[in-house]
Amino acid sequence: MQGGNFSSAAEFILIGFSTFPHLQLMFFLLFLLMYLFTLLGNLLIMATVWREHSLHTPMYLFLCALSISEILYTFAVIPRMLADLLSTDHSIALRACASQMFFSFMFGFTHSFLLTVMGYDRYVAICHPLRYNVLMSPRGCACLVAWSWAGGSVIGLVVTVAIFQLTFCGSNEIHHFVCHVQALLKLACGENVSILAMGLGLVCITALLGCCLLILLSYAFIVATILRIPSAEGRHKAFSTCVSHLTVVIEHYGFASVIYLKPKGPQSLEIDTLMGITYTVLTPFLSPIIFSLRNKELKIAMKKTFLSKLYFGDQA
């Protein structure tokens, strides 16, 4: 497996955490706790929105869709990563590698598209409140969610098909803890590799920057509208509905820019691994915390739904 062409090879070897041999148990426990907390946080958000009728609005529909995409994204990446931290066998089958890449890109870009849709929702709610029920009708919201999932699926399919039609030669060791595009491109050989890398980079960066620019445009109109509100209380109330979304957007695109816009050049395996942790573990971990703590309506609904049940349960 260590030499020659192995484009039809049965497996790759993930060596992302091999440079931290003495920290693997600590990483396992830390990432396991963060993963469980991510699942619990997103499930709590979904359960709260489902049970609390006052939250049956487009904004919280999009938040539930975002939670689903986050759960599925972490499920596509983290369980395999946890297994590798405890195992000495870090091999991954070719099909499993392709599946992981497809689902991670699909759910990752679905997440970006849903954040864009949520920005549009805030724009309509603040800038065109009288037309909100028309522009954000149930059918319209369902279409926006469906298009977000479809867009993520298309990008995932394009990237995965493009990568796995390449010819791989030399070592089969992937210098990452997931089937990462850049790590796999380093194993590929052929005249079209550099062209393909540029094309895939252009597709991903264009999609991310396009979403980011649409969100910035939405918030430019939102800020302009809020500044025209005469009372300070009114301005604060209007902006408070955007804080949690804006915080998650900054976190999401901040970590994404570290990955997609980092300067080209030799990077150590340790740095690549630590940078990869930010978007595979840390970003999904922080999102439900931000929405739960920074969204006043959701926080009150969570207390009402779950803490009251615990209280009355103890009374009984």
PDB file of C-alpha atoms in Angstrom:
ATOM      1  CA  MET A   1       0.000   0.000   0.000  1.00  0.00           C
ATOM      2  CA  GLN A   2       2.943   2.388   0.347  1.00  0.00           C
ATOM      3  CA  GLY A   3       4.025   2.677  -3.240  1.00  0.00           C
ATOM      4  CA  GLY A   4       2.740   3.012  -6.762  1.00  0.00           C
ATOM      5  CA  ASN A   5      -0.696   3.900  -7.996  1.00  0.00           C
ATOM      6  CA  PHE A   6      -3.527   2.986  -5.673  1.00  0.00           C
ATOM      7  CA  SER A   7      -6.470   4.796  -7.227  1.00  0.00           C
ATOM      8  CA  SER A   8      -8.508   1.628  -6.728  1.00  0.00           C
ATOM      9  CA  ALA A   9      -7.147   1.043  -3.227  1.00  0.00           C
ATOM     10  CA  ALA A  10      -9.490  -0.206  -0.551  1.00  0.00           C
ATOM     11  CA  GLU A  11      -8.431   2.222   2.156  1.00  0.00           C
ATOM     12  CA  PHE A  12      -6.576   5.304   3.381  1.00  0.00           C
ATOM     13  CA  ILE A  13      -4.918   5.909   6.735  1.00  0.00           C
ATOM     14  CA  LEU A  14      -5.863   8.945   8.849  1.00  0.00           C
ATOM     15  CA  ILE A  15      -2.841  10.183  10.825  1.00  0.00           C
ATOM     16  CA  GLY A  16      -4.127  13.533  12.114  1.00  0.00           C
ATOM     17  CA  PHE A  17      -3.733  12.801  15.818  1.00  0.00           C
ATOM     18  CA  SER A  18      -0.571  10.710  15.509  1.00  0.00           C
ATOM     19  CA  THR A  19       1.536  13.721  16.523  1.00  0.00           C
ATOM     20  CA  PHE A  20      -0.247  13.874  19.897  1.00  0.00           C
ATOM     21  CA  PRO A  21       0.255  10.305  21.190  1.00  0.00           C
ATOM     22  CA  HIS A  22       0.207  11.255  24.874  1.00  0.00           C
ATOM     23  CA  LEU A  23      -2.850  13.509  24.564  1.00  0.00           C
ATOM     24  CA  GLN A  24      -5.183  11.167  22.704  1.00  0.00           C
ATOM     25  CA  LEU A  25      -7.072   9.977  25.800  1.00  0.00           C
ATOM     26  CA  MET A  26      -7.511  13.563  26.975  1.00  0.00           C
ATOM     27  CA  PHE A  27      -8.687  14.587  23.490  1.00  0.00           C
ATOM     28  CA  PHE A  28     -11.121  11.666  23.444  1.00  0.00           C
ATOM     29  CA  LEU A  29     -12.736  12.641  26.754  1.00  0.00           C
ATOM     30  CA  LEU A  30     -12.844  16.339  25.858  1.00  0.00           C
ATOM     31  CA  PHE A  31     -14.286  15.819  22.371  1.00  0.00           C
ATOM     32  CA  LEU A  32     -16.769  13.220  23.628  1.00  0.00           C
ATOM     33  CA  LEU A  33     -18.123  15.670  26.219  1.00  0.00           C
ATOM     34  CA  MET A  34     -18.297  18.469  23.637  1.00  0.00           C
ATOM     35  CA  TYR A  35     -20.041  16.163  21.152  1.00  0.00           C
ATOM     36  CA  LEU A  36     -22.624  15.036  23.702  1.00  0.00           C
ATOM     37  CA  PHE A  37     -23.192  18.634  24.759  1.00  0.00           C
ATOM     38  CA  THR A  38     -23.636  19.631  21.096  1.00  0.00           C
ATOM     39  CA  LEU A  39     -26.251  16.916  20.592  1.00  0.00           C
ATOM     40  CA  LEU A  40     -28.028  17.768  23.852  1.00  0.00           C
ATOM     41  CA  GLY A  41     -28.032  21.512  23.142  1.00  0.00           C
ATOM     42  CA  ASN A  42     -29.468  21.141  19.647  1.00  0.00           C
ATOM     43  CA  LEU A  43     -32.050  18.571  20.754  1.00  0.00           C
ATOM     44  CA  LEU A  44     -33.134  20.903  23.585  1.00  0.00           C
ATOM     45  CA  ILE A  45     -33.560  23.751  21.104  1.00  0.00           C
ATOM     46  CA  MET A  46     -35.668  21.573  18.801  1.00  0.00           C
ATOM     47  CA  ALA A  47     -37.774  20.201  21.663  1.00  0.00           C
ATOM     48  CA  THR A  48     -38.380  23.696  23.063  1.00  0.00           C
ATOM     49  CA  VAL A  49     -39.485  25.079  19.688  1.00  0.00           C
ATOM     50  CA  TRP A  50     -41.748  22.079  19.124  1.00  0.00           C
ATOM     51  CA  ARG A  51     -43.435  22.330  22.551  1.00  0.00           C
ATOM     52  CA  GLU A  52     -43.711  26.118  22.816  1.00  0.00           C
ATOM     53  CA  HIS A  53     -46.399  27.380  20.425  1.00  0.00           C
ATOM     54  CA  SER A  54     -45.215  30.985  20.727  1.00  0.00           C
ATOM     55  CA  LEU A  55     -42.012  29.904  18.962  1.00  0.00           C
ATOM     56  CA  HIS A  56     -43.801  28.494  15.914  1.00  0.00           C
ATOM     57  CA  THR A  57     -42.476  31.294  13.724  1.00  0.00           C
ATOM     58  CA  PRO A  58     -40.211  31.311  10.648  1.00  0.00           C
ATOM     59  CA  MET A  59     -37.141  32.356  12.660  1.00  0.00           C
ATOM     60  CA  TYR A  60     -37.390  29.318  14.928  1.00  0.00           C
ATOM     61  CA  LEU A  61     -38.279  27.014  12.046  1.00  0.00           C
ATOM     62  CA  PHE A  62     -34.956  28.015  10.488  1.00  0.00           C
ATOM     63  CA  LEU A  63     -33.238  27.525  13.849  1.00  0.00           C
ATOM     64  CA  CYS A  64     -34.578  23.955  14.036  1.00  0.00           C
ATOM     65  CA  ALA A  65     -33.351  23.276  10.497  1.00  0.00           C
ATOM     66  CA  LEU A  66     -29.968  24.687  11.533  1.00  0.00           C
ATOM     67  CA  SER A  67     -29.887  22.391  14.582  1.00  0.00           C
ATOM     68  CA  ILE A  68     -30.674  19.357  12.409  1.00  0.00           C
ATOM     69  CA  SER A  69     -27.870  20.212   9.975  1.00  0.00           C
ATOM     70  CA  GLU A  70     -25.476  20.660  12.894  1.00  0.00           C
ATOM     71  CA  ILE A  71     -26.396  17.314  14.457  1.00  0.00           C
ATOM     72  CA  LEU A  72     -25.952  15.525  11.129  1.00  0.00           C
ATOM     73  CA  TYR A  73     -22.660  17.313  10.395  1.00  0.00           C
ATOM     74  CA  THR A  74     -21.134  16.297  13.725  1.00  0.00           C
ATOM     75  CA  PHE A  75     -22.487  12.748  13.300  1.00  0.00           C
ATOM     76  CA  ALA A  76     -20.685  12.499   9.943  1.00  0.00           C
ATOM     77  CA  VAL A  77     -17.324  13.480  11.447  1.00  0.00           C
ATOM     78  CA  ILE A  78     -16.956  13.183  15.211  1.00  0.00           C
ATOM     79  CA  PRO A  79     -17.859   9.504  15.968  1.00  0.00           C
ATOM     80  CA  ARG A  80     -15.172   8.350  13.508  1.00  0.00           C
ATOM     81  CA  MET A  81     -12.695  10.799  15.048  1.00  0.00           C
ATOM     82  CA  LEU A  82     -13.454   9.515  18.557  1.00  0.00           C
ATOM     83  CA  ALA A  83     -12.992   5.910  17.426  1.00  0.00           C
ATOM     84  CA  ASP A  84      -9.587   6.760  15.924  1.00  0.00           C
ATOM     85  CA  LEU A  85      -8.459   8.375  19.178  1.00  0.00           C
ATOM     86  CA  LEU A  86      -8.975   5.056  21.004  1.00  0.00           C
ATOM     87  CA  SER A  87      -7.835   2.708  18.227  1.00  0.00           C
ATOM     88  CA  THR A  88      -4.440   1.849  16.807  1.00  0.00           C
ATOM     89  CA  ASP A  89      -6.045   1.078  13.430  1.00  0.00           C
ATOM     90  CA  HIS A  90      -6.642   4.407  11.676  1.00  0.00           C
ATOM     91  CA  SER A  91      -7.518   2.999   8.273  1.00  0.00           C
ATOM     92  CA  ILE A  92     -10.685   4.134   6.507  1.00  0.00           C
ATOM     93  CA  ALA A  93     -12.270   2.451   3.503  1.00  0.00           C
ATOM     94  CA  LEU A  94     -12.362   4.393   0.241  1.00  0.00           C
ATOM     95  CA  ARG A  95     -16.166   4.456   0.175  1.00  0.00           C
ATOM     96  CA  ALA A  96     -16.332   5.481   3.823  1.00  0.00           C
ATOM     97  CA  CYS A  97     -13.887   8.298   3.083  1.00  0.00           C
ATOM     98  CA  ALA A  98     -16.002   9.485   0.140  1.00  0.00           C
ATOM     99  CA  SER A  99     -19.190   9.270   2.214  1.00  0.00           C
ATOM    100  CA  GLN A 100     -17.645  11.273   5.031  1.00  0.00           C
ATOM    101  CA  MET A 101     -16.485  13.965   2.617  1.00  0.00           C
ATOM    102  CA  PHE A 102     -19.893  14.186   0.928  1.00  0.00           C
ATOM    103  CA  PHE A 103     -21.909  14.446   4.131  1.00  0.00           C
ATOM    104  CA  SER A 104     -19.503  16.863   5.844  1.00  0.00           C
ATOM    105  CA  PHE A 105     -19.600  19.217   2.836  1.00  0.00           C
ATOM    106  CA  MET A 106     -23.338  18.781   2.380  1.00  0.00           C
ATOM    107  CA  PHE A 107     -24.264  19.577   5.976  1.00  0.00           C
ATOM    108  CA  GLY A 108     -21.523  22.199   6.341  1.00  0.00           C
ATOM    109  CA  PHE A 109     -22.717  24.249   3.357  1.00  0.00           C
ATOM    110  CA  THR A 110     -26.371  23.662   4.257  1.00  0.00           C
ATOM    111  CA  HIS A 111     -25.466  25.325   7.556  1.00  0.00           C
ATOM    112  CA  SER A 112     -24.043  28.341   5.688  1.00  0.00           C
ATOM    113  CA  PHE A 113     -27.109  28.638   3.446  1.00  0.00           C
ATOM    114  CA  LEU A 114     -29.467  28.419   6.437  1.00  0.00           C
ATOM    115  CA  LEU A 115     -27.545  31.190   8.219  1.00  0.00           C
ATOM    116  CA  THR A 116     -28.064  33.303   5.087  1.00  0.00           C
ATOM    117  CA  VAL A 117     -31.786  32.527   5.092  1.00  0.00           C
ATOM    118  CA  MET A 118     -31.970  33.509   8.770  1.00  0.00           C
ATOM    119  CA  GLY A 119     -30.298  36.822   7.921  1.00  0.00           C
ATOM    120  CA  TYR A 120     -32.966  37.421   5.256  1.00  0.00           C
ATOM    121  CA  ASP A 121     -35.661  36.570   7.811  1.00  0.00           C
ATOM    122  CA  ARG A 122     -34.309  39.241  10.206  1.00  0.00           C
ATOM    123  CA  TYR A 123     -34.130  41.734   7.316  1.00  0.00           C
ATOM    124  CA  VAL A 124     -37.783  41.197   6.419  1.00  0.00           C
ATOM    125  CA  ALA A 125     -38.912  41.263  10.078  1.00  0.00           C
ATOM    126  CA  ILE A 126     -37.195  44.584  10.826  1.00  0.00           C
ATOM    127  CA  CYS A 127     -37.229  46.404   7.480  1.00  0.00           C
ATOM    128  CA  HIS A 128     -40.605  45.211   6.137  1.00  0.00           C
ATOM    129  CA  PRO A 129     -42.650  44.140   9.205  1.00  0.00           C
ATOM    130  CA  LEU A 130     -46.023  44.760   7.521  1.00  0.00           C
ATOM    131  CA  ARG A 131     -45.136  42.377   4.687  1.00  0.00           C
ATOM    132  CA  TYR A 132     -43.516  39.754   6.937  1.00  0.00           C
ATOM    133  CA  ASN A 133     -46.418  37.281   6.920  1.00  0.00           C
ATOM    134  CA  VAL A 134     -46.624  37.472   3.126  1.00  0.00           C
ATOM    135  CA  LEU A 135     -42.897  37.245   2.372  1.00  0.00           C
ATOM    136  CA  MET A 136     -42.233  34.603   5.045  1.00  0.00           C
ATOM    137  CA  SER A 137     -45.291  32.420   4.468  1.00  0.00           C
ATOM    138  CA  PRO A 138     -45.112  28.741   5.539  1.00  0.00           C
ATOM    139  CA  ARG A 139     -44.702  27.693   1.916  1.00  0.00           C
ATOM    140  CA  GLY A 140     -41.997  30.299   1.321  1.00  0.00           C
ATOM    141  CA  CYS A 141     -40.103  29.225   4.450  1.00  0.00           C
ATOM    142  CA  ALA A 142     -40.303  25.565   3.447  1.00  0.00           C
ATOM    143  CA  CYS A 143     -38.901  26.458   0.006  1.00  0.00           C
ATOM    144  CA  LEU A 144     -36.005  28.407   1.535  1.00  0.00           C
ATOM    145  CA  VAL A 145     -35.114  25.464   3.796  1.00  0.00           C
ATOM    146  CA  ALA A 146     -35.432  22.999   0.905  1.00  0.00           C
ATOM    147  CA  TRP A 147     -33.220  25.132  -1.353  1.00  0.00           C
ATOM    148  CA  SER A 148     -30.627  25.367   1.434  1.00  0.00           C
ATOM    149  CA  TRP A 149     -30.485  21.579   1.737  1.00  0.00           C
ATOM    150  CA  ALA A 150     -30.440  21.180  -2.043  1.00  0.00           C
ATOM    151  CA  GLY A 151     -27.577  23.668  -2.374  1.00  0.00           C
ATOM    152  CA  GLY A 152     -25.557  21.863   0.285  1.00  0.00           C
ATOM    153  CA  SER A 153     -26.203  18.522  -1.424  1.00  0.00           C
ATOM    154  CA  VAL A 154     -25.056  19.839  -4.813  1.00  0.00           C
ATOM    155  CA  ILE A 155     -21.794  21.241  -3.418  1.00  0.00           C
ATOM    156  CA  GLY A 156     -21.143  18.038  -1.465  1.00  0.00           C
ATOM    157  CA  LEU A 157     -21.729  15.940  -4.580  1.00  0.00           C
ATOM    158  CA  VAL A 158     -19.587  18.148  -6.844  1.00  0.00           C
ATOM    159  CA  VAL A 159     -16.635  18.174  -4.441  1.00  0.00           C
ATOM    160  CA  THR A 160     -16.787  14.445  -3.663  1.00  0.00           C
ATOM    161  CA  VAL A 161     -17.129  13.323  -7.290  1.00  0.00           C
ATOM    162  CA  ALA A 162     -14.319  15.658  -8.370  1.00  0.00           C
ATOM    163  CA  ILE A 163     -11.921  14.398  -5.688  1.00  0.00           C
ATOM    164  CA  PHE A 164     -12.577  10.686  -6.074  1.00  0.00           C
ATOM    165  CA  GLN A 165     -12.220  10.631  -9.835  1.00  0.00           C
ATOM    166  CA  LEU A 166      -8.559  11.569  -9.329  1.00  0.00           C
ATOM    167  CA  THR A 167      -5.678   9.099  -9.498  1.00  0.00           C
ATOM    168  CA  PHE A 168      -3.893   8.670  -6.156  1.00  0.00           C
ATOM    169  CA  CYS A 169      -0.278   7.568  -6.052  1.00  0.00           C
ATOM    170  CA  GLY A 170       2.449   7.248  -3.475  1.00  0.00           C
ATOM    171  CA  SER A 171       1.570   7.138   0.205  1.00  0.00           C
ATOM    172  CA  ASN A 172      -1.990   6.456   1.302  1.00  0.00           C
ATOM    173  CA  GLU A 173      -1.609   8.441   4.538  1.00  0.00           C
ATOM    174  CA  ILE A 174      -4.053  11.344   4.890  1.00  0.00           C
ATOM    175  CA  HIS A 175      -2.454  14.076   6.989  1.00  0.00           C
ATOM    176  CA  HIS A 176      -5.679  14.913   8.756  1.00  0.00           C
ATOM    177  CA  PHE A 177      -8.195  13.290  11.117  1.00  0.00           C
ATOM    178  CA  VAL A 178     -10.967  13.425   8.483  1.00  0.00           C
ATOM    179  CA  CYS A 179     -11.082  12.901   4.737  1.00  0.00           C
ATOM    180  CA  HIS A 180     -10.142  16.489   4.029  1.00  0.00           C
ATOM    181  CA  VAL A 181     -10.019  17.848   0.474  1.00  0.00           C
ATOM    182  CA  GLN A 182      -6.621  19.517   0.707  1.00  0.00           C
ATOM    183  CA  ALA A 183      -5.062  16.470   2.364  1.00  0.00           C
ATOM    184  CA  LEU A 184      -6.390  14.183  -0.382  1.00  0.00           C
ATOM    185  CA  LEU A 185      -5.246  16.537  -3.142  1.00  0.00           C
ATOM    186  CA  LYS A 186      -1.690  16.148  -1.832  1.00  0.00           C
ATOM    187  CA  LEU A 187      -1.956  12.392  -2.480  1.00  0.00           C
ATOM    188  CA  ALA A 188      -3.250  12.834  -6.025  1.00  0.00           C
ATOM    189  CA  CYS A 189      -1.114  12.882  -9.140  1.00  0.00           C
ATOM    190  CA  GLY A 190      -1.780  13.965 -12.682  1.00  0.00           C
ATOM    191  CA  GLU A 191      -1.725  17.075 -14.809  1.00  0.00           C
ATOM    192  CA  ASN A 192      -5.206  18.225 -13.836  1.00  0.00           C
ATOM    193  CA  VAL A 193      -4.749  18.175 -10.036  1.00  0.00           C
ATOM    194  CA  SER A 194      -3.757  21.833  -9.680  1.00  0.00           C
ATOM    195  CA  ILE A 195      -6.570  22.941 -12.005  1.00  0.00           C
ATOM    196  CA  LEU A 196      -9.091  20.855 -10.083  1.00  0.00           C
ATOM    197  CA  ALA A 197      -7.816  22.234  -6.766  1.00  0.00           C
ATOM    198  CA  MET A 198      -8.259  25.789  -8.023  1.00  0.00           C
ATOM    199  CA  GLY A 199     -11.737  24.984  -9.322  1.00  0.00           C
ATOM    200  CA  LEU A 200     -12.910  23.392  -6.081  1.00  0.00           C
ATOM    201  CA  GLY A 201     -11.384  26.229  -4.065  1.00  0.00           C
ATOM    202  CA  LEU A 202     -13.215  28.737  -6.251  1.00  0.00           C
ATOM    203  CA  VAL A 203     -16.534  26.916  -5.825  1.00  0.00           C
ATOM    204  CA  CYS A 204     -16.241  26.708  -2.027  1.00  0.00           C
ATOM    205  CA  ILE A 205     -14.942  30.241  -1.513  1.00  0.00           C
ATOM    206  CA  THR A 206     -17.550  31.702  -3.890  1.00  0.00           C
ATOM    207  CA  ALA A 207     -20.366  29.927  -2.029  1.00  0.00           C
ATOM    208  CA  LEU A 208     -19.069  31.040   1.387  1.00  0.00           C
ATOM    209  CA  LEU A 209     -18.349  34.620   0.328  1.00  0.00           C
ATOM    210  CA  GLY A 210     -21.683  34.818  -1.502  1.00  0.00           C
ATOM    211  CA  CYS A 211     -23.530  33.809   1.667  1.00  0.00           C
ATOM    212  CA  CYS A 212     -21.403  36.166   3.748  1.00  0.00           C
ATOM    213  CA  LEU A 213     -22.046  39.120   1.426  1.00  0.00           C
ATOM    214  CA  LEU A 214     -25.804  38.485   1.434  1.00  0.00           C
ATOM    215  CA  ILE A 215     -25.774  38.430   5.246  1.00  0.00           C
ATOM    216  CA  LEU A 216     -23.731  41.653   5.363  1.00  0.00           C
ATOM    217  CA  LEU A 217     -26.162  43.281   2.937  1.00  0.00           C
ATOM    218  CA  SER A 218     -29.118  42.195   5.092  1.00  0.00           C
ATOM    219  CA  TYR A 219     -27.502  43.673   8.194  1.00  0.00           C
ATOM    220  CA  ALA A 220     -26.597  46.887   6.385  1.00  0.00           C
ATOM    221  CA  PHE A 221     -30.327  47.464   5.728  1.00  0.00           C
ATOM    222  CA  ILE A 222     -31.183  46.289   9.263  1.00  0.00           C
ATOM    223  CA  VAL A 223     -28.760  48.759  10.882  1.00  0.00           C
ATOM    224  CA  ALA A 224     -30.017  51.594   8.672  1.00  0.00           C
ATOM    225  CA  THR A 225     -33.614  50.811   9.700  1.00  0.00           C
ATOM    226  CA  ILE A 226     -32.785  50.468  13.405  1.00  0.00           C
ATOM    227  CA  LEU A 227     -30.992  53.838  13.438  1.00  0.00           C
ATOM    228  CA  ARG A 228     -34.217  55.477  12.207  1.00  0.00           C
ATOM    229  CA  ILE A 229     -36.189  54.169  15.203  1.00  0.00           C
ATOM    230  CA  PRO A 230     -36.713  57.204  17.483  1.00  0.00           C
ATOM    231  CA  SER A 231     -36.626  55.510  20.913  1.00  0.00           C
ATOM    232  CA  ALA A 232     -33.571  53.827  22.436  1.00  0.00           C
ATOM    233  CA  GLU A 233     -35.817  51.078  23.803  1.00  0.00           C
ATOM    234  CA  GLY A 234     -37.182  50.380  20.328  1.00  0.00           C
ATOM    235  CA  ARG A 235     -33.692  50.241  18.823  1.00  0.00           C
ATOM    236  CA  HIS A 236     -32.527  47.868  21.555  1.00  0.00           C
ATOM    237  CA  LYS A 237     -35.565  45.603  21.143  1.00  0.00           C
ATOM    238  CA  ALA A 238     -35.114  45.415  17.368  1.00  0.00           C
ATOM    239  CA  PHE A 239     -31.393  44.684  17.526  1.00  0.00           C
ATOM    240  CA  SER A 240     -31.769  42.128  20.348  1.00  0.00           C
ATOM    241  CA  THR A 241     -33.623  39.809  17.934  1.00  0.00           C
ATOM    242  CA  CYS A 242     -30.482  39.697  15.756  1.00  0.00           C
ATOM    243  CA  VAL A 243     -27.733  39.290  18.362  1.00  0.00           C
ATOM    244  CA  SER A 244     -27.661  35.492  18.579  1.00  0.00           C
ATOM    245  CA  HIS A 245     -27.746  35.046  14.789  1.00  0.00           C
ATOM    246  CA  LEU A 246     -25.071  37.686  14.218  1.00  0.00           C
ATOM    247  CA  THR A 247     -22.812  36.101  16.871  1.00  0.00           C
ATOM    248  CA  VAL A 248     -23.118  32.645  15.279  1.00  0.00           C
ATOM    249  CA  VAL A 249     -22.434  34.142  11.827  1.00  0.00           C
ATOM    250  CA  ILE A 250     -19.220  35.786  13.086  1.00  0.00           C
ATOM    251  CA  GLU A 251     -18.156  32.531  14.749  1.00  0.00           C
ATOM    252  CA  HIS A 252     -19.035  30.369  11.719  1.00  0.00           C
ATOM    253  CA  TYR A 253     -17.369  32.535   9.074  1.00  0.00           C
ATOM    254  CA  GLY A 254     -14.457  33.403  11.326  1.00  0.00           C
ATOM    255  CA  PHE A 255     -13.468  29.757  11.681  1.00  0.00           C
ATOM    256  CA  ALA A 256     -14.322  29.002   8.033  1.00  0.00           C
ATOM    257  CA  SER A 257     -12.006  31.795   6.867  1.00  0.00           C
ATOM    258  CA  VAL A 258      -9.173  30.237   8.871  1.00  0.00           C
ATOM    259  CA  ILE A 259      -9.592  27.064   6.815  1.00  0.00           C
ATOM    260  CA  TYR A 260     -10.406  28.350   3.329  1.00  0.00           C
ATOM    261  CA  LEU A 261      -8.462  31.626   3.301  1.00  0.00           C
ATOM    262  CA  LYS A 262      -5.290  30.539   5.077  1.00  0.00           C
ATOM    263  CA  PRO A 263      -2.082  31.345   3.154  1.00  0.00           C
ATOM    264  CA  LYS A 264      -0.664  28.608   0.993  1.00  0.00           C
ATOM    265  CA  GLY A 265       2.578  27.036   2.066  1.00  0.00           C
ATOM    266  CA  PRO A 266       3.906  24.201   4.190  1.00  0.00           C
ATOM    267  CA  GLN A 267       1.913  23.638   7.365  1.00  0.00           C
ATOM    268  CA  SER A 268       2.827  21.274  10.178  1.00  0.00           C
ATOM    269  CA  LEU A 269       0.499  18.368  10.876  1.00  0.00           C
ATOM    270  CA  GLU A 270      -0.037  19.722  14.400  1.00  0.00           C
ATOM    271  CA  ILE A 271      -1.264  23.091  13.105  1.00  0.00           C
ATOM    272  CA  ASP A 272      -3.538  21.512  10.485  1.00  0.00           C
ATOM    273  CA  THR A 273      -5.038  19.232  13.142  1.00  0.00           C
ATOM    274  CA  LEU A 274      -5.659  22.039  15.622  1.00  0.00           C
ATOM    275  CA  MET A 275      -7.151  24.244  12.911  1.00  0.00           C
ATOM    276  CA  GLY A 276      -9.422  21.389  11.829  1.00  0.00           C
ATOM    277  CA  ILE A 277     -10.740  20.999  15.382  1.00  0.00           C
ATOM    278  CA  THR A 278     -12.119  24.557  15.293  1.00  0.00           C
ATOM    279  CA  TYR A 279     -14.718  23.833  12.618  1.00  0.00           C
ATOM    280  CA  THR A 280     -15.402  20.144  13.310  1.00  0.00           C
ATOM    281  CA  VAL A 281     -15.792  20.306  17.102  1.00  0.00           C
ATOM    282  CA  LEU A 282     -15.665  23.862  18.440  1.00  0.00           C
ATOM    283  CA  THR A 283     -18.071  25.624  16.043  1.00  0.00           C
ATOM    284  CA  PRO A 284     -20.927  23.082  16.492  1.00  0.00           C
ATOM    285  CA  PHE A 285     -20.288  23.120  20.252  1.00  0.00           C
ATOM    286  CA  LEU A 286     -20.614  26.913  20.535  1.00  0.00           C
ATOM    287  CA  SER A 287     -23.676  27.446  18.321  1.00  0.00           C
ATOM    288  CA  PRO A 288     -26.397  26.003  20.615  1.00  0.00           C
ATOM    289  CA  ILE A 289     -24.811  27.778  23.583  1.00  0.00           C
ATOM    290  CA  ILE A 290     -24.975  31.116  21.775  1.00  0.00           C
ATOM    291  CA  PHE A 291     -28.575  30.652  20.642  1.00  0.00           C
ATOM    292  CA  SER A 292     -29.656  29.465  24.090  1.00  0.00           C
ATOM    293  CA  LEU A 293     -27.982  32.285  26.038  1.00  0.00           C
ATOM    294  CA  ARG A 294     -28.252  35.209  23.613  1.00  0.00           C
ATOM    295  CA  ASN A 295     -31.842  34.645  22.428  1.00  0.00           C
ATOM    296  CA  LYS A 296     -34.162  35.948  25.144  1.00  0.00           C
ATOM    297  CA  GLU A 297     -37.340  34.300  23.850  1.00  0.00           C
ATOM    298  CA  LEU A 298     -35.673  30.902  23.522  1.00  0.00           C
ATOM    299  CA  LYS A 299     -34.045  31.166  26.951  1.00  0.00           C
ATOM    300  CA  ILE A 300     -37.365  31.997  28.621  1.00  0.00           C
ATOM    301  CA  ALA A 301     -39.120  29.178  26.745  1.00  0.00           C
ATOM    302  CA  MET A 302     -36.441  26.674  27.804  1.00  0.00           C
ATOM    303  CA  LYS A 303     -36.831  27.659  31.454  1.00  0.00           C
ATOM    304  CA  LYS A 304     -40.606  27.476  31.177  1.00  0.00           C
ATOM    305  CA  THR A 305     -40.608  24.115  29.395  1.00  0.00           C
ATOM    306  CA  PHE A 306     -37.919  22.173  31.247  1.00  0.00           C
ATOM    307  CA  LEU A 307     -37.166  23.825  34.587  1.00  0.00           C
ATOM    308  CA  SER A 308     -40.863  23.999  35.470  1.00  0.00           C
ATOM    309  CA  LYS A 309     -41.190  20.273  34.707  1.00  0.00           C
ATOM    310  CA  LEU A 310     -38.227  19.516  36.954  1.00  0.00           C
ATOM    311  CA  TYR A 311     -39.722  21.680  39.708  1.00  0.00           C
ATOM    312  CA  PHE A 312     -43.182  20.100  39.552  1.00  0.00           C
ATOM    313  CA  GLY A 313     -41.585  16.690  39.223  1.00  0.00           C
ATOM    314  CA  ASP A 314     -39.740  17.264  42.509  1.00  0.00           C
ATOM    315  CA  GLN A 315     -42.964  18.525  44.140  1.00  0.00           C
ATOM    316  CA  ALA A 316     -44.738  15.352  43.107  1.00  0.00           C
TER     317      ALA A 316
END
